[in-house]
Amino acid sequence: MEAHHIIKKPLLTEKTTFASGEHNRHAFVVSRTATKTDIKKAIEDLYSVRVLGVNTVTTQQRARRYRYGMIGGKSVKKAIVKVHPEDTIEIL
């Protein structure tokens, strides 16, 4: 897969903004089929940085109740990427 198909969008929350400033960790929403090595290569290609580590988590949205029954939420895969201290990623 190509890099822009693996990395869907950056995840910008208060927690991830703090982590990017203090610990040089950045969060992204990624494809559910992407592996850690795919994510590492995609970040290095897109942002021209050195990646030290990748942590991933797959979350399931809560089920919602409608008049015709319960509908399960879709799952989302997030990646937290540790970048070399000398490199920076400008997301905005």
PDB file of N, CA and C in Angstrom:
ATOM      1  N   MET A   1       0.833  -1.181   0.000  1.00  0.00           N
ATOM      2  CA  MET A   1       0.000   0.000   0.000  1.00  0.00           C
ATOM      3  C   MET A   1       0.879   1.246   0.000  1.00  0.00           C
ATOM      4  N   GLU A   2       0.346   2.308  -0.542  1.00  0.00           N
ATOM      5  CA  GLU A   2       1.072   3.563  -0.569  1.00  0.00           C
ATOM      6  C   GLU A   2       0.926   4.292   0.765  1.00  0.00           C
ATOM      7  N   ALA A   3       1.830   5.214   1.007  1.00  0.00           N
ATOM      8  CA  ALA A   3       1.890   5.884   2.309  1.00  0.00           C
ATOM      9  C   ALA A   3       0.622   6.663   2.620  1.00  0.00           C
ATOM     10  N   HIS A   4       0.053   7.335   1.635  1.00  0.00           N
ATOM     11  CA  HIS A   4      -1.150   8.128   1.915  1.00  0.00           C
ATOM     12  C   HIS A   4      -2.398   7.261   2.060  1.00  0.00           C
ATOM     13  N   HIS A   5      -2.318   5.980   1.704  1.00  0.00           N
ATOM     14  CA  HIS A   5      -3.425   5.059   1.967  1.00  0.00           C
ATOM     15  C   HIS A   5      -3.316   4.460   3.374  1.00  0.00           C
ATOM     16  N   ILE A   6      -2.117   4.379   3.892  1.00  0.00           N
ATOM     17  CA  ILE A   6      -1.910   3.819   5.236  1.00  0.00           C
ATOM     18  C   ILE A   6      -2.265   4.849   6.307  1.00  0.00           C
ATOM     19  N   ILE A   7      -1.746   6.076   6.169  1.00  0.00           N
ATOM     20  CA  ILE A   7      -1.996   7.136   7.137  1.00  0.00           C
ATOM     21  C   ILE A   7      -3.232   7.899   6.687  1.00  0.00           C
ATOM     22  N   LYS A   8      -4.325   7.783   7.452  1.00  0.00           N
ATOM     23  CA  LYS A   8      -5.568   8.444   7.062  1.00  0.00           C
ATOM     24  C   LYS A   8      -5.581   9.909   7.472  1.00  0.00           C
ATOM     25  N   LYS A   9      -5.278  10.186   8.751  1.00  0.00           N
ATOM     26  CA  LYS A   9      -5.274  11.568   9.223  1.00  0.00           C
ATOM     27  C   LYS A   9      -4.553  11.618  10.564  1.00  0.00           C
ATOM     28  N   PRO A  10      -4.029  12.795  10.919  1.00  0.00           N
ATOM     29  CA  PRO A  10      -3.447  12.939  12.254  1.00  0.00           C
ATOM     30  C   PRO A  10      -4.550  13.030  13.297  1.00  0.00           C
ATOM     31  N   LEU A  11      -4.262  12.541  14.468  1.00  0.00           N
ATOM     32  CA  LEU A  11      -5.220  12.563  15.565  1.00  0.00           C
ATOM     33  C   LEU A  11      -4.848  13.732  16.477  1.00  0.00           C
ATOM     34  N   LEU A  12      -5.658  14.784  16.454  1.00  0.00           N
ATOM     35  CA  LEU A  12      -5.370  15.993  17.213  1.00  0.00           C
ATOM     36  C   LEU A  12      -6.340  16.135  18.373  1.00  0.00           C
ATOM     37  N   THR A  13      -5.862  15.779  19.545  1.00  0.00           N
ATOM     38  CA  THR A  13      -6.617  15.973  20.779  1.00  0.00           C
ATOM     39  C   THR A  13      -5.713  16.711  21.767  1.00  0.00           C
ATOM     40  N   GLU A  14      -6.257  17.062  22.899  1.00  0.00           N
ATOM     41  CA  GLU A  14      -5.460  17.741  23.909  1.00  0.00           C
ATOM     42  C   GLU A  14      -4.327  16.846  24.411  1.00  0.00           C
ATOM     43  N   LYS A  15      -4.618  15.587  24.573  1.00  0.00           N
ATOM     44  CA  LYS A  15      -3.625  14.638  25.066  1.00  0.00           C
ATOM     45  C   LYS A  15      -2.500  14.420  24.053  1.00  0.00           C
ATOM     46  N   THR A  16      -2.848  14.267  22.772  1.00  0.00           N
ATOM     47  CA  THR A  16      -1.819  14.032  21.759  1.00  0.00           C
ATOM     48  C   THR A  16      -1.009  15.298  21.471  1.00  0.00           C
ATOM     49  N   THR A  17      -1.623  16.472  21.611  1.00  0.00           N
ATOM     50  CA  THR A  17      -0.888  17.716  21.430  1.00  0.00           C
ATOM     51  C   THR A  17       0.160  17.874  22.527  1.00  0.00           C
ATOM     52  N   PHE A  18      -0.180  17.539  23.756  1.00  0.00           N
ATOM     53  CA  PHE A  18       0.775  17.575  24.859  1.00  0.00           C
ATOM     54  C   PHE A  18       1.901  16.579  24.616  1.00  0.00           C
ATOM     55  N   ALA A  19       1.568  15.364  24.190  1.00  0.00           N
ATOM     56  CA  ALA A  19       2.575  14.327  23.964  1.00  0.00           C
ATOM     57  C   ALA A  19       3.518  14.698  22.823  1.00  0.00           C
ATOM     58  N   SER A  20       3.000  15.379  21.808  1.00  0.00           N
ATOM     59  CA  SER A  20       3.871  15.762  20.700  1.00  0.00           C
ATOM     60  C   SER A  20       4.856  16.845  21.129  1.00  0.00           C
ATOM     61  N   GLY A  21       4.440  17.721  22.007  1.00  0.00           N
ATOM     62  CA  GLY A  21       5.333  18.774  22.464  1.00  0.00           C
ATOM     63  C   GLY A  21       6.345  18.307  23.500  1.00  0.00           C
ATOM     64  N   GLU A  22       5.908  17.501  24.441  1.00  0.00           N
ATOM     65  CA  GLU A  22       6.760  17.089  25.549  1.00  0.00           C
ATOM     66  C   GLU A  22       7.591  15.837  25.254  1.00  0.00           C
ATOM     67  N   HIS A  23       6.988  14.842  24.612  1.00  0.00           N
ATOM     68  CA  HIS A  23       7.640  13.548  24.450  1.00  0.00           C
ATOM     69  C   HIS A  23       7.963  13.199  23.005  1.00  0.00           C
ATOM     70  N   ASN A  24       7.662  14.107  22.072  1.00  0.00           N
ATOM     71  CA  ASN A  24       7.916  13.895  20.647  1.00  0.00           C
ATOM     72  C   ASN A  24       7.202  12.643  20.125  1.00  0.00           C
ATOM     73  N   ARG A  25       5.969  12.445  20.568  1.00  0.00           N
ATOM     74  CA  ARG A  25       5.116  11.351  20.095  1.00  0.00           C
ATOM     75  C   ARG A  25       3.927  11.957  19.366  1.00  0.00           C
ATOM     76  N   HIS A  26       3.600  11.395  18.210  1.00  0.00           N
ATOM     77  CA  HIS A  26       2.508  11.904  17.393  1.00  0.00           C
ATOM     78  C   HIS A  26       1.523  10.773  17.132  1.00  0.00           C
ATOM     79  N   ALA A  27       0.239  11.097  17.103  1.00  0.00           N
ATOM     80  CA  ALA A  27      -0.810  10.087  16.927  1.00  0.00           C
ATOM     81  C   ALA A  27      -1.479  10.267  15.571  1.00  0.00           C
ATOM     82  N   PHE A  28      -1.787   9.135  14.941  1.00  0.00           N
ATOM     83  CA  PHE A  28      -2.423   9.122  13.637  1.00  0.00           C
ATOM     84  C   PHE A  28      -3.511   8.061  13.603  1.00  0.00           C
ATOM     85  N   VAL A  29      -4.546   8.308  12.809  1.00  0.00           N
ATOM     86  CA  VAL A  29      -5.528   7.280  12.496  1.00  0.00           C
ATOM     87  C   VAL A  29      -5.009   6.582  11.250  1.00  0.00           C
ATOM     88  N   VAL A  30      -4.908   5.251  11.315  1.00  0.00           N
ATOM     89  CA  VAL A  30      -4.296   4.498  10.224  1.00  0.00           C
ATOM     90  C   VAL A  30      -5.261   3.430   9.715  1.00  0.00           C
ATOM     91  N   SER A  31      -4.893   2.834   8.609  1.00  0.00           N
ATOM     92  CA  SER A  31      -5.679   1.752   8.037  1.00  0.00           C
ATOM     93  C   SER A  31      -5.665   0.552   8.983  1.00  0.00           C
ATOM     94  N   ARG A  32      -6.775  -0.152   9.054  1.00  0.00           N
ATOM     95  CA  ARG A  32      -6.876  -1.291   9.973  1.00  0.00           C
ATOM     96  C   ARG A  32      -5.989  -2.453   9.556  1.00  0.00           C
ATOM     97  N   THR A  33      -5.612  -2.524   8.289  1.00  0.00           N
ATOM     98  CA  THR A  33      -4.788  -3.633   7.812  1.00  0.00           C
ATOM     99  C   THR A  33      -3.298  -3.328   7.866  1.00  0.00           C
ATOM    100  N   ALA A  34      -2.926  -2.117   8.256  1.00  0.00           N
ATOM    101  CA  ALA A  34      -1.521  -1.717   8.277  1.00  0.00           C
ATOM    102  C   ALA A  34      -0.794  -2.330   9.466  1.00  0.00           C
ATOM    103  N   THR A  35       0.443  -2.767   9.224  1.00  0.00           N
ATOM    104  CA  THR A  35       1.285  -3.293  10.296  1.00  0.00           C
ATOM    105  C   THR A  35       2.176  -2.175  10.819  1.00  0.00           C
ATOM    106  N   LYS A  36       2.904  -2.459  11.898  1.00  0.00           N
ATOM    107  CA  LYS A  36       3.781  -1.443  12.481  1.00  0.00           C
ATOM    108  C   LYS A  36       4.903  -1.047  11.521  1.00  0.00           C
ATOM    109  N   THR A  37       5.432  -1.997  10.785  1.00  0.00           N
ATOM    110  CA  THR A  37       6.489  -1.667   9.829  1.00  0.00           C
ATOM    111  C   THR A  37       5.942  -0.841   8.668  1.00  0.00           C
ATOM    112  N   ASP A  38       4.709  -1.130   8.232  1.00  0.00           N
ATOM    113  CA  ASP A  38       4.079  -0.309   7.191  1.00  0.00           C
ATOM    114  C   ASP A  38       3.890   1.125   7.670  1.00  0.00           C
ATOM    115  N   ILE A  39       3.447   1.285   8.909  1.00  0.00           N
ATOM    116  CA  ILE A  39       3.209   2.612   9.469  1.00  0.00           C
ATOM    117  C   ILE A  39       4.533   3.371   9.600  1.00  0.00           C
ATOM    118  N   LYS A  40       5.573   2.687  10.042  1.00  0.00           N
ATOM    119  CA  LYS A  40       6.885   3.316  10.189  1.00  0.00           C
ATOM    120  C   LYS A  40       7.398   3.825   8.844  1.00  0.00           C
ATOM    121  N   LYS A  41       7.310   2.998   7.810  1.00  0.00           N
ATOM    122  CA  LYS A  41       7.778   3.398   6.480  1.00  0.00           C
ATOM    123  C   LYS A  41       6.947   4.558   5.930  1.00  0.00           C
ATOM    124  N   ALA A  42       5.641   4.536   6.163  1.00  0.00           N
ATOM    125  CA  ALA A  42       4.762   5.582   5.652  1.00  0.00           C
ATOM    126  C   ALA A  42       5.062   6.926   6.315  1.00  0.00           C
ATOM    127  N   ILE A  43       5.271   6.939   7.628  1.00  0.00           N
ATOM    128  CA  ILE A  43       5.589   8.179   8.334  1.00  0.00           C
ATOM    129  C   ILE A  43       6.944   8.720   7.875  1.00  0.00           C
ATOM    130  N   GLU A  44       7.922   7.835   7.711  1.00  0.00           N
ATOM    131  CA  GLU A  44       9.234   8.282   7.255  1.00  0.00           C
ATOM    132  C   GLU A  44       9.169   8.849   5.842  1.00  0.00           C
ATOM    133  N   ASP A  45       8.330   8.269   4.978  1.00  0.00           N
ATOM    134  CA  ASP A  45       8.194   8.778   3.612  1.00  0.00           C
ATOM    135  C   ASP A  45       7.440  10.097   3.564  1.00  0.00           C
ATOM    136  N   LEU A  46       6.341  10.206   4.296  1.00  0.00           N
ATOM    137  CA  LEU A  46       5.501  11.401   4.217  1.00  0.00           C
ATOM    138  C   LEU A  46       6.126  12.618   4.898  1.00  0.00           C
ATOM    139  N   TYR A  47       6.740  12.421   6.054  1.00  0.00           N
ATOM    140  CA  TYR A  47       7.209  13.548   6.850  1.00  0.00           C
ATOM    141  C   TYR A  47       8.731  13.690   6.889  1.00  0.00           C
ATOM    142  N   SER A  48       9.474  12.783   6.292  1.00  0.00           N
ATOM    143  CA  SER A  48      10.945  12.829   6.244  1.00  0.00           C
ATOM    144  C   SER A  48      11.553  12.937   7.641  1.00  0.00           C
ATOM    145  N   VAL A  49      11.145  12.039   8.516  1.00  0.00           N
ATOM    146  CA  VAL A  49      11.660  11.979   9.885  1.00  0.00           C
ATOM    147  C   VAL A  49      12.140  10.559  10.165  1.00  0.00           C
ATOM    148  N   ARG A  50      12.888  10.411  11.261  1.00  0.00           N
ATOM    149  CA  ARG A  50      13.334   9.092  11.704  1.00  0.00           C
ATOM    150  C   ARG A  50      12.398   8.609  12.809  1.00  0.00           C
ATOM    151  N   VAL A  51      11.803   7.461  12.623  1.00  0.00           N
ATOM    152  CA  VAL A  51      10.853   6.904  13.593  1.00  0.00           C
ATOM    153  C   VAL A  51      11.593   5.924  14.492  1.00  0.00           C
ATOM    154  N   LEU A  52      11.453   6.119  15.807  1.00  0.00           N
ATOM    155  CA  LEU A  52      12.093   5.234  16.770  1.00  0.00           C
ATOM    156  C   LEU A  52      11.196   4.080  17.183  1.00  0.00           C
ATOM    157  N   GLY A  53       9.878   4.285  17.219  1.00  0.00           N
ATOM    158  CA  GLY A  53       8.971   3.229  17.636  1.00  0.00           C
ATOM    159  C   GLY A  53       7.536   3.533  17.262  1.00  0.00           C
ATOM    160  N   VAL A  54       6.751   2.473  17.139  1.00  0.00           N
ATOM    161  CA  VAL A  54       5.335   2.602  16.792  1.00  0.00           C
ATOM    162  C   VAL A  54       4.523   1.747  17.752  1.00  0.00           C
ATOM    163  N   ASN A  55       3.518   2.349  18.379  1.00  0.00           N
ATOM    164  CA  ASN A  55       2.553   1.617  19.195  1.00  0.00           C
ATOM    165  C   ASN A  55       1.191   1.747  18.529  1.00  0.00           C
ATOM    166  N   THR A  56       0.433   0.665  18.495  1.00  0.00           N
ATOM    167  CA  THR A  56      -0.883   0.703  17.875  1.00  0.00           C
ATOM    168  C   THR A  56      -1.945   0.247  18.856  1.00  0.00           C
ATOM    169  N   VAL A  57      -3.166   0.749  18.636  1.00  0.00           N
ATOM    170  CA  VAL A  57      -4.315   0.332  19.429  1.00  0.00           C
ATOM    171  C   VAL A  57      -5.532   0.341  18.511  1.00  0.00           C
ATOM    172  N   THR A  58      -6.328  -0.705  18.603  1.00  0.00           N
ATOM    173  CA  THR A  58      -7.563  -0.792  17.834  1.00  0.00           C
ATOM    174  C   THR A  58      -8.721  -0.612  18.799  1.00  0.00           C
ATOM    175  N   THR A  59      -9.567   0.383  18.530  1.00  0.00           N
ATOM    176  CA  THR A  59     -10.688   0.671  19.410  1.00  0.00           C
ATOM    177  C   THR A  59     -11.994   0.388  18.698  1.00  0.00           C
ATOM    178  N   GLN A  60     -12.977  -0.014  19.451  1.00  0.00           N
ATOM    179  CA  GLN A  60     -14.308  -0.299  18.932  1.00  0.00           C
ATOM    180  C   GLN A  60     -15.255   0.775  19.440  1.00  0.00           C
ATOM    181  N   GLN A  61     -15.986   1.411  18.542  1.00  0.00           N
ATOM    182  CA  GLN A  61     -16.969   2.387  18.980  1.00  0.00           C
ATOM    183  C   GLN A  61     -18.114   1.680  19.667  1.00  0.00           C
ATOM    184  N   ARG A  62     -18.813   2.407  20.520  1.00  0.00           N
ATOM    185  CA  ARG A  62     -19.897   1.783  21.268  1.00  0.00           C
ATOM    186  C   ARG A  62     -21.085   1.497  20.355  1.00  0.00           C
ATOM    187  N   ALA A  63     -21.871   0.515  20.737  1.00  0.00           N
ATOM    188  CA  ALA A  63     -23.075   0.160  19.977  1.00  0.00           C
ATOM    189  C   ALA A  63     -24.159   1.194  20.244  1.00  0.00           C
ATOM    190  N   ARG A  64     -24.917   1.502  19.224  1.00  0.00           N
ATOM    191  CA  ARG A  64     -25.994   2.482  19.358  1.00  0.00           C
ATOM    192  C   ARG A  64     -27.334   1.798  19.155  1.00  0.00           C
ATOM    193  N   ARG A  65     -28.301   2.280  19.891  1.00  0.00           N
ATOM    194  CA  ARG A  65     -29.631   1.690  19.830  1.00  0.00           C
ATOM    195  C   ARG A  65     -30.532   2.557  18.969  1.00  0.00           C
ATOM    196  N   TYR A  66     -31.110   1.920  17.969  1.00  0.00           N
ATOM    197  CA  TYR A  66     -32.066   2.589  17.100  1.00  0.00           C
ATOM    198  C   TYR A  66     -33.403   1.873  17.230  1.00  0.00           C
ATOM    199  N   ARG A  67     -34.431   2.387  16.581  1.00  0.00           N
ATOM    200  CA  ARG A  67     -35.751   1.768  16.721  1.00  0.00           C
ATOM    201  C   ARG A  67     -35.809   0.372  16.106  1.00  0.00           C
ATOM    202  N   TYR A  68     -34.878   0.086  15.213  1.00  0.00           N
ATOM    203  CA  TYR A  68     -34.872  -1.230  14.574  1.00  0.00           C
ATOM    204  C   TYR A  68     -33.783  -2.148  15.118  1.00  0.00           C
ATOM    205  N   GLY A  69     -33.156  -1.784  16.226  1.00  0.00           N
ATOM    206  CA  GLY A  69     -32.207  -2.673  16.876  1.00  0.00           C
ATOM    207  C   GLY A  69     -30.891  -1.998  17.216  1.00  0.00           C
ATOM    208  N   MET A  70     -29.966  -2.793  17.684  1.00  0.00           N
ATOM    209  CA  MET A  70     -28.638  -2.309  18.067  1.00  0.00           C
ATOM    210  C   MET A  70     -27.718  -2.353  16.847  1.00  0.00           C
ATOM    211  N   ILE A  71     -26.981  -1.282  16.659  1.00  0.00           N
ATOM    212  CA  ILE A  71     -26.026  -1.194  15.568  1.00  0.00           C
ATOM    213  C   ILE A  71     -24.638  -1.041  16.184  1.00  0.00           C
ATOM    214  N   GLY A  72     -23.737  -1.959  15.839  1.00  0.00           N
ATOM    215  CA  GLY A  72     -22.376  -1.903  16.364  1.00  0.00           C
ATOM    216  C   GLY A  72     -21.572  -0.819  15.683  1.00  0.00           C
ATOM    217  N   GLY A  73     -20.642  -0.227  16.423  1.00  0.00           N
ATOM    218  CA  GLY A  73     -19.792   0.819  15.868  1.00  0.00           C
ATOM    219  C   GLY A  73     -18.637   0.221  15.086  1.00  0.00           C
ATOM    220  N   LYS A  74     -18.026   1.035  14.249  1.00  0.00           N
ATOM    221  CA  LYS A  74     -16.899   0.550  13.466  1.00  0.00           C
ATOM    222  C   LYS A  74     -15.625   0.657  14.281  1.00  0.00           C
ATOM    223  N   SER A  75     -14.669  -0.179  13.978  1.00  0.00           N
ATOM    224  CA  SER A  75     -13.409  -0.158  14.699  1.00  0.00           C
ATOM    225  C   SER A  75     -12.439   0.791  14.005  1.00  0.00           C
ATOM    226  N   VAL A  76     -11.593   1.428  14.797  1.00  0.00           N
ATOM    227  CA  VAL A  76     -10.619   2.402  14.317  1.00  0.00           C
ATOM    228  C   VAL A  76      -9.257   2.006  14.873  1.00  0.00           C
ATOM    229  N   LYS A  77      -8.238   2.063  14.020  1.00  0.00           N
ATOM    230  CA  LYS A  77      -6.881   1.754  14.460  1.00  0.00           C
ATOM    231  C   LYS A  77      -6.095   3.048  14.573  1.00  0.00           C
ATOM    232  N   LYS A  78      -5.460   3.247  15.735  1.00  0.00           N
ATOM    233  CA  LYS A  78      -4.658   4.437  15.977  1.00  0.00           C
ATOM    234  C   LYS A  78      -3.210   4.024  16.179  1.00  0.00           C
ATOM    235  N   ALA A  79      -2.306   4.869  15.723  1.00  0.00           N
ATOM    236  CA  ALA A  79      -0.875   4.618  15.888  1.00  0.00           C
ATOM    237  C   ALA A  79      -0.246   5.802  16.606  1.00  0.00           C
ATOM    238  N   ILE A  80       0.548   5.493  17.635  1.00  0.00           N
ATOM    239  CA  ILE A  80       1.317   6.507  18.333  1.00  0.00           C
ATOM    240  C   ILE A  80       2.768   6.287  17.919  1.00  0.00           C
ATOM    241  N   VAL A  81       3.358   7.319  17.298  1.00  0.00           N
ATOM    242  CA  VAL A  81       4.673   7.200  16.678  1.00  0.00           C
ATOM    243  C   VAL A  81       5.677   8.026  17.471  1.00  0.00           C
ATOM    244  N   LYS A  82       6.766   7.395  17.900  1.00  0.00           N
ATOM    245  CA  LYS A  82       7.862   8.090  18.588  1.00  0.00           C
ATOM    246  C   LYS A  82       8.887   8.505  17.543  1.00  0.00           C
ATOM    247  N   VAL A  83       9.171   9.823  17.505  1.00  0.00           N
ATOM    248  CA  VAL A  83      10.066  10.390  16.509  1.00  0.00           C
ATOM    249  C   VAL A  83      11.402  10.728  17.166  1.00  0.00           C
ATOM    250  N   HIS A  84      12.482  10.660  16.397  1.00  0.00           N
ATOM    251  CA  HIS A  84      13.821  10.990  16.879  1.00  0.00           C
ATOM    252  C   HIS A  84      13.819  12.406  17.456  1.00  0.00           C
ATOM    253  N   PRO A  85      14.547  12.646  18.572  1.00  0.00           N
ATOM    254  CA  PRO A  85      14.508  13.966  19.221  1.00  0.00           C
ATOM    255  C   PRO A  85      14.954  15.131  18.332  1.00  0.00           C
ATOM    256  N   GLU A  86      15.797  14.877  17.345  1.00  0.00           N
ATOM    257  CA  GLU A  86      16.256  15.946  16.464  1.00  0.00           C
ATOM    258  C   GLU A  86      15.256  16.278  15.371  1.00  0.00           C
ATOM    259  N   ASP A  87      14.279  15.404  15.121  1.00  0.00           N
ATOM    260  CA  ASP A  87      13.297  15.606  14.046  1.00  0.00           C
ATOM    261  C   ASP A  87      11.989  16.137  14.618  1.00  0.00           C
ATOM    262  N   THR A  88      11.245  16.861  13.787  1.00  0.00           N
ATOM    263  CA  THR A  88       9.926  17.349  14.183  1.00  0.00           C
ATOM    264  C   THR A  88       8.940  17.127  13.038  1.00  0.00           C
ATOM    265  N   ILE A  89       7.674  16.977  13.402  1.00  0.00           N
ATOM    266  CA  ILE A  89       6.594  16.851  12.426  1.00  0.00           C
ATOM    267  C   ILE A  89       5.699  18.070  12.578  1.00  0.00           C
ATOM    268  N   GLU A  90       5.531  18.814  11.503  1.00  0.00           N
ATOM    269  CA  GLU A  90       4.635  19.960  11.482  1.00  0.00           C
ATOM    270  C   GLU A  90       3.316  19.498  10.901  1.00  0.00           C
ATOM    271  N   ILE A  91       2.303  19.352  11.738  1.00  0.00           N
ATOM    272  CA  ILE A  91       0.999  18.837  11.285  1.00  0.00           C
ATOM    273  C   ILE A  91       0.090  19.959  10.832  1.00  0.00           C
ATOM    274  N   LEU A  92       0.093  21.060  11.534  1.00  0.00           N
ATOM    275  CA  LEU A  92      -0.816  22.156  11.177  1.00  0.00           C
ATOM    276  C   LEU A  92      -0.270  22.990  10.095  1.00  0.00           C
TER     277      LEU A  92
END
